[in-house]
Coordinates of C-alpha atoms and ligand atoms in Angstrom, one line a residue:
M301 CA -273.1 31.0 271.7
F302 CA -276.5 29.6 273.1
R303 CA -278.1 26.2 272.9
F304 CA -281.5 24.7 273.9
A305 CA -280.8 21.0 274.0
P306 CA -284.1 18.7 274.4
S307 CA -284.4 15.2 274.8
P308 CA -287.0 13.9 272.4
N309 CA -288.8 11.6 274.8
G310 CA -292.4 13.4 274.8
F311 CA -293.7 16.4 273.5
L312 CA -292.4 20.0 274.8
H313 CA -294.5 21.5 277.5
I314 CA -294.7 24.9 278.7
G315 CA -291.7 24.3 280.9
H316 CA -289.4 23.7 277.9
A317 CA -291.0 26.8 276.3
Y318 CA -289.9 29.0 278.9
S319 CA -286.4 27.5 278.8
A320 CA -286.3 28.1 275.0
L321 CA -287.5 31.8 275.1
C322 CA -284.9 32.4 277.9
N323 CA -282.3 31.1 275.7
Q324 CA -283.8 33.2 272.7
K325 CA -284.1 36.2 274.9
L326 CA -280.6 36.2 276.4
A327 CA -279.1 35.3 272.9
R328 CA -280.4 38.2 271.4
E329 CA -279.7 40.9 274.2
L330 CA -276.2 39.4 274.4
G331 CA -275.7 39.3 270.1
G332 CA -275.1 35.5 270.9
R333 CA -276.1 32.8 268.3
L334 CA -278.5 29.7 269.5
L335 CA -278.1 26.2 268.4
L336 CA -280.6 23.4 268.7
R337 CA -279.6 20.0 270.0
I338 CA -281.5 16.8 270.0
E339 CA -280.3 14.9 273.0
D340 CA -281.3 11.5 272.2
I341 CA -278.7 9.1 273.1
D342 CA -281.2 7.4 275.2
R343 CA -282.0 4.8 272.4
E344 CA -285.0 3.3 273.8
R345 CA -287.1 6.5 274.9
S346 CA -286.2 8.6 272.0
R347 CA -288.6 8.8 269.1
G348 CA -288.5 10.0 265.7
E349 CA -292.0 11.4 266.1
F350 CA -291.2 13.3 269.3
E351 CA -287.9 14.8 267.7
T352 CA -290.2 15.9 264.7
A353 CA -292.7 17.4 267.2
I354 CA -290.0 19.3 268.5
Y355 CA -288.8 21.3 265.4
E356 CA -292.7 21.9 264.8
D357 CA -293.4 23.4 268.5
L358 CA -290.0 25.6 268.3
A359 CA -291.0 26.8 265.1
W360 CA -294.8 27.6 266.2
L361 CA -293.4 29.3 269.2
G362 CA -291.4 31.7 267.3
I363 CA -288.2 30.2 267.9
E364 CA -285.1 30.4 265.4
W365 CA -281.8 28.3 265.7
E366 CA -279.2 27.3 263.2
T367 CA -279.5 24.5 261.2
P368 CA -278.8 21.4 261.1
A369 CA -279.3 20.8 264.6
R370 CA -276.9 18.4 266.3
R371 CA -278.1 15.0 267.2
Q372 CA -276.3 13.5 269.8
S373 CA -277.1 10.0 268.6
E374 CA -274.9 10.7 265.5
H375 CA -271.8 11.5 267.7
F376 CA -271.2 8.5 270.3
S377 CA -267.6 8.4 268.8
D378 CA -266.8 11.5 270.2
Y379 CA -268.4 10.7 273.5
E380 CA -266.5 7.4 273.6
R381 CA -263.1 9.0 272.8
A382 CA -263.4 10.9 275.9
L383 CA -264.6 7.9 277.6
E384 CA -261.3 6.4 276.5
N385 CA -259.1 9.1 277.5
L386 CA -260.4 9.1 281.1
T387 CA -260.1 5.3 281.4
G388 CA -256.8 5.4 280.2
R389 CA -255.8 7.8 282.9
G390 CA -257.4 5.5 285.5
L391 CA -259.9 7.9 286.3
L392 CA -263.0 5.7 285.3
Y393 CA -263.8 1.8 286.1
P394 CA -265.9 -0.7 284.9
C395 CA -269.0 -1.5 287.2
F396 CA -271.1 -4.2 286.8
C397 CA -273.6 -3.7 289.2
A398 CA -277.2 -3.3 287.9
R399 CA -279.7 -1.1 289.8
S400 CA -281.0 -4.0 292.0
D401 CA -277.4 -5.0 293.0
V402 CA -276.7 -1.4 294.1
A403 CA -280.0 -1.5 296.5
K404 CA -279.0 -4.6 297.6
A405 CA -275.3 -3.8 298.4
V406 CA -276.7 -0.5 300.6
G407 CA -278.8 -2.8 302.5
D408 CA -281.4 0.0 303.9
A409 CA -282.1 2.2 300.7
E410 CA -284.3 4.3 302.7
N411 CA -281.6 5.8 305.1
W412 CA -278.5 5.4 302.5
P413 CA -277.5 8.8 300.7
R414 CA -278.6 9.8 297.3
A415 CA -277.1 11.7 294.3
P416 CA -279.1 15.0 293.5
D417 CA -280.6 13.0 290.7
G418 CA -282.0 10.6 293.2
G419 CA -280.2 7.7 292.7
L420 CA -278.4 5.7 295.4
L421 CA -274.8 7.0 295.9
Y422 CA -272.6 4.1 294.7
P423 CA -271.3 1.7 297.4
G424 CA -268.2 0.8 295.9
T425 CA -269.0 -2.9 294.9
C426 CA -266.9 -2.6 291.9
T427 CA -264.2 0.3 292.9
H428 CA -261.6 -2.1 294.1
L429 CA -262.0 -5.0 291.7
S430 CA -258.6 -6.7 290.5
A431 CA -257.4 -6.2 287.1
E432 CA -258.0 -9.6 286.5
A433 CA -261.7 -9.8 287.7
R434 CA -262.4 -6.9 285.5
A435 CA -261.1 -8.3 282.5
R436 CA -262.4 -11.6 282.9
R437 CA -265.6 -10.3 283.4
L438 CA -265.6 -8.0 280.4
A439 CA -264.2 -10.9 278.4
S440 CA -266.8 -13.1 279.2
G441 CA -269.2 -10.3 277.7
Q442 CA -270.8 -9.0 281.1
S443 CA -272.2 -5.2 280.3
A444 CA -270.4 -2.3 282.4
A445 CA -271.1 1.4 283.3
L446 CA -268.2 3.4 283.8
R447 CA -267.9 5.1 286.9
I448 CA -265.5 8.0 287.8
H449 CA -263.1 7.6 290.8
L450 CA -264.5 10.6 292.3
D451 CA -262.1 11.3 294.8
E452 CA -259.2 11.0 292.5
A453 CA -260.7 12.9 289.9
V454 CA -261.5 15.9 292.3
A455 CA -257.7 15.7 293.6
Q456 CA -256.5 15.8 290.4
V457 CA -258.0 19.4 289.5
G458 CA -257.7 20.6 292.9
L459 CA -260.0 22.2 295.4
R460 CA -261.2 25.7 293.6
L461 CA -263.7 24.2 291.2
G462 CA -266.9 26.2 290.7
W463 CA -268.6 28.3 287.9
R464 CA -270.0 31.8 286.8
E465 CA -273.7 31.7 287.8
Y466 CA -276.0 34.4 286.2
G467 CA -279.3 32.9 287.2
E468 CA -281.9 34.8 285.1
G469 CA -280.1 38.3 285.9
P470 CA -277.5 40.2 284.7
H471 CA -275.1 39.8 287.6
A472 CA -272.8 36.6 288.2
R473 CA -271.8 35.1 291.5
D474 CA -269.1 32.5 291.9
V475 CA -270.8 29.1 292.7
A476 CA -268.4 26.5 294.2
A477 CA -268.9 23.2 292.7
E478 CA -269.7 20.0 294.9
P479 CA -269.1 17.3 292.9
S480 CA -268.8 14.8 295.9
L481 CA -272.6 15.1 296.1
W482 CA -272.6 13.0 293.2
G483 CA -270.2 9.9 294.5
D484 CA -268.9 7.7 292.0
A485 CA -271.3 8.8 289.3
A486 CA -271.7 6.6 286.2
I487 CA -269.8 8.7 283.0
G488 CA -270.5 5.8 280.9
R489 CA -273.5 3.7 280.6
R490 CA -274.0 0.1 280.4
D491 CA -276.2 0.4 277.3
I492 CA -274.4 3.1 275.3
P493 CA -270.8 4.6 275.1
A494 CA -272.1 7.9 276.8
S495 CA -274.3 9.4 279.5
Y496 CA -275.9 12.6 279.6
H497 CA -272.8 14.2 281.9
I498 CA -270.5 13.4 279.2
A499 CA -272.6 14.0 276.0
V500 CA -273.5 17.6 277.5
V501 CA -270.0 18.8 278.4
I502 CA -268.4 17.3 275.1
D503 CA -271.1 19.0 272.8
D504 CA -270.8 22.3 274.6
A505 CA -267.4 22.5 273.6
L506 CA -267.6 21.2 270.4
Q507 CA -270.4 23.8 269.6
G508 CA -268.1 26.5 271.2
V509 CA -271.4 27.0 273.7
T510 CA -270.4 29.8 276.1
D511 CA -273.6 30.3 277.9
V512 CA -275.8 27.2 279.3
V513 CA -279.4 28.4 280.0
R514 CA -281.1 25.5 281.2
G515 CA -283.6 25.0 284.7
M516 CA -282.5 25.0 288.0
D517 CA -283.3 21.1 287.9
L518 CA -280.0 20.5 286.1
F519 CA -278.1 23.0 288.9
S520 CA -276.6 20.3 290.6
A521 CA -275.3 18.5 287.3
T522 CA -273.0 21.4 287.0
S523 CA -270.6 20.2 289.8
I524 CA -270.1 17.0 287.7
H525 CA -270.1 18.9 284.8
R526 CA -267.4 21.3 285.8
L527 CA -265.5 18.5 286.9
L528 CA -265.4 16.4 284.0
Q529 CA -264.5 19.9 282.1
E530 CA -261.4 20.4 283.9
L531 CA -260.4 16.6 283.8
L532 CA -260.7 17.0 279.7
D533 CA -259.3 20.5 279.4
L534 CA -262.4 22.1 278.1
P535 CA -263.6 25.7 278.8
A536 CA -266.3 26.4 281.5
P537 CA -269.1 28.4 280.1
N538 CA -271.2 30.2 282.1
Y539 CA -274.1 29.0 283.6
R540 CA -277.7 30.5 283.7
H541 CA -280.4 28.5 285.6
H542 CA -283.6 29.6 285.3
Q543 CA -286.5 29.1 287.7
L544 CA -288.8 26.2 287.1
L545 CA -292.4 26.4 286.4
L546 CA -294.8 24.9 288.6
D547 CA -298.4 23.7 288.1
E548 CA -301.2 25.1 290.3
T549 CA -300.3 22.3 292.7
G550 CA -296.8 23.3 293.0
V551 CA -295.3 20.7 291.4
K552 CA -292.6 21.3 288.9
L553 CA -294.1 21.0 285.4
S554 CA -291.9 18.2 283.6
K555 CA -293.3 15.8 286.5
S556 CA -296.6 16.9 286.6
A557 CA -299.3 15.2 284.9
R558 CA -300.8 18.6 284.3
A559 CA -298.1 19.4 282.3
R560 CA -299.6 20.6 278.9
S561 CA -297.9 20.1 275.7
L562 CA -297.6 23.1 273.3
R563 CA -299.5 21.1 270.9
S564 CA -302.5 20.4 273.0
L565 CA -302.4 24.2 273.8
R566 CA -302.2 24.9 269.9
S567 CA -305.1 22.7 269.4
E568 CA -307.2 24.3 271.9
G569 CA -306.5 27.8 270.1
V570 CA -303.8 29.1 272.2
C571 CA -301.8 31.1 270.1
A572 CA -298.1 31.5 270.4
A573 CA -298.0 35.3 271.2
Q574 CA -300.5 34.4 274.3
L575 CA -298.2 31.8 275.4
R576 CA -295.3 34.2 275.2
R577 CA -296.8 36.9 276.9
R578 CA -298.3 34.8 279.8
L579 CA -294.6 33.1 280.6
G580 CA -293.3 37.0 280.5
F581 CA -291.8 37.2 277.1
A582 CA -293.7 40.2 275.7
Ligands
LIG667 N1 -281.5 17.3 277.6 C1 -281.8 17.8 279.0 C2 -283.3 17.8 279.3 O1 -284.1 17.7 278.3 C3 -281.4 19.3 279.3 C4 -279.8 19.4 278.8 C5 -279.0 20.7 279.5 O2 -279.7 21.8 279.2 O3 -277.7 20.4 279.8 O4 -283.7 18.0 280.1

């Protein structure tokens, strides 16, 4: 079972097309099914018009997926249950720090280590708050993220955490997970009872995903995903992280001002078959 899982916070661009086409090609070659998942837990950045555009653009590109697509915003209770499970086992703790508090606590942000997503590693301000202090702050209505006690979580699952990585090819290699790169990452956000990390592992398991095909930009996130899967007793899919397309100046397309949306290409008269060929999918 394969899935393409875009976030409806902008129009799909060529990098998304590459990822969707990789999913389609592998699903066909391996006799698998292809699902579409709308990753819209971020209620501020997600917009209905972008979701509608995802359906239109993928159909134009020639991608077929099973309907209905799973919309993550309709399943917060699934993510919340997993967060409660981990909290109940003492593996998550409430963190009251805003981003600015973290920056202040580390003092010298230039030289403080960062997680693979660029965020400052959590300096531990709320890690050892007393149970009373936590209860008092929660009761007074302060919002809290839920952070993972990383060392305890890693100790609980043991040392040999890793995954089968196929890249874009037919052969797998074993990759050792490095969850410590993330420190005490937020697994529940302050504003919603979910995070990208928890939603993705819960959904991949609930939807029976066996092969996760996505860009290399999420390679490091797989370390934290594997940790969560082990803690929650969820199966480990195969991972197939594909290359990222760069623009003419070498900048990753998703970050690039030059990332042309599929709709703008379409309006310029590019046809889907041309684009598929250009991306190497004849
Ligand atoms: N929703 C994520 C994105 O658009 C992809 C998540 C994934 O494939 O695991 O970048």
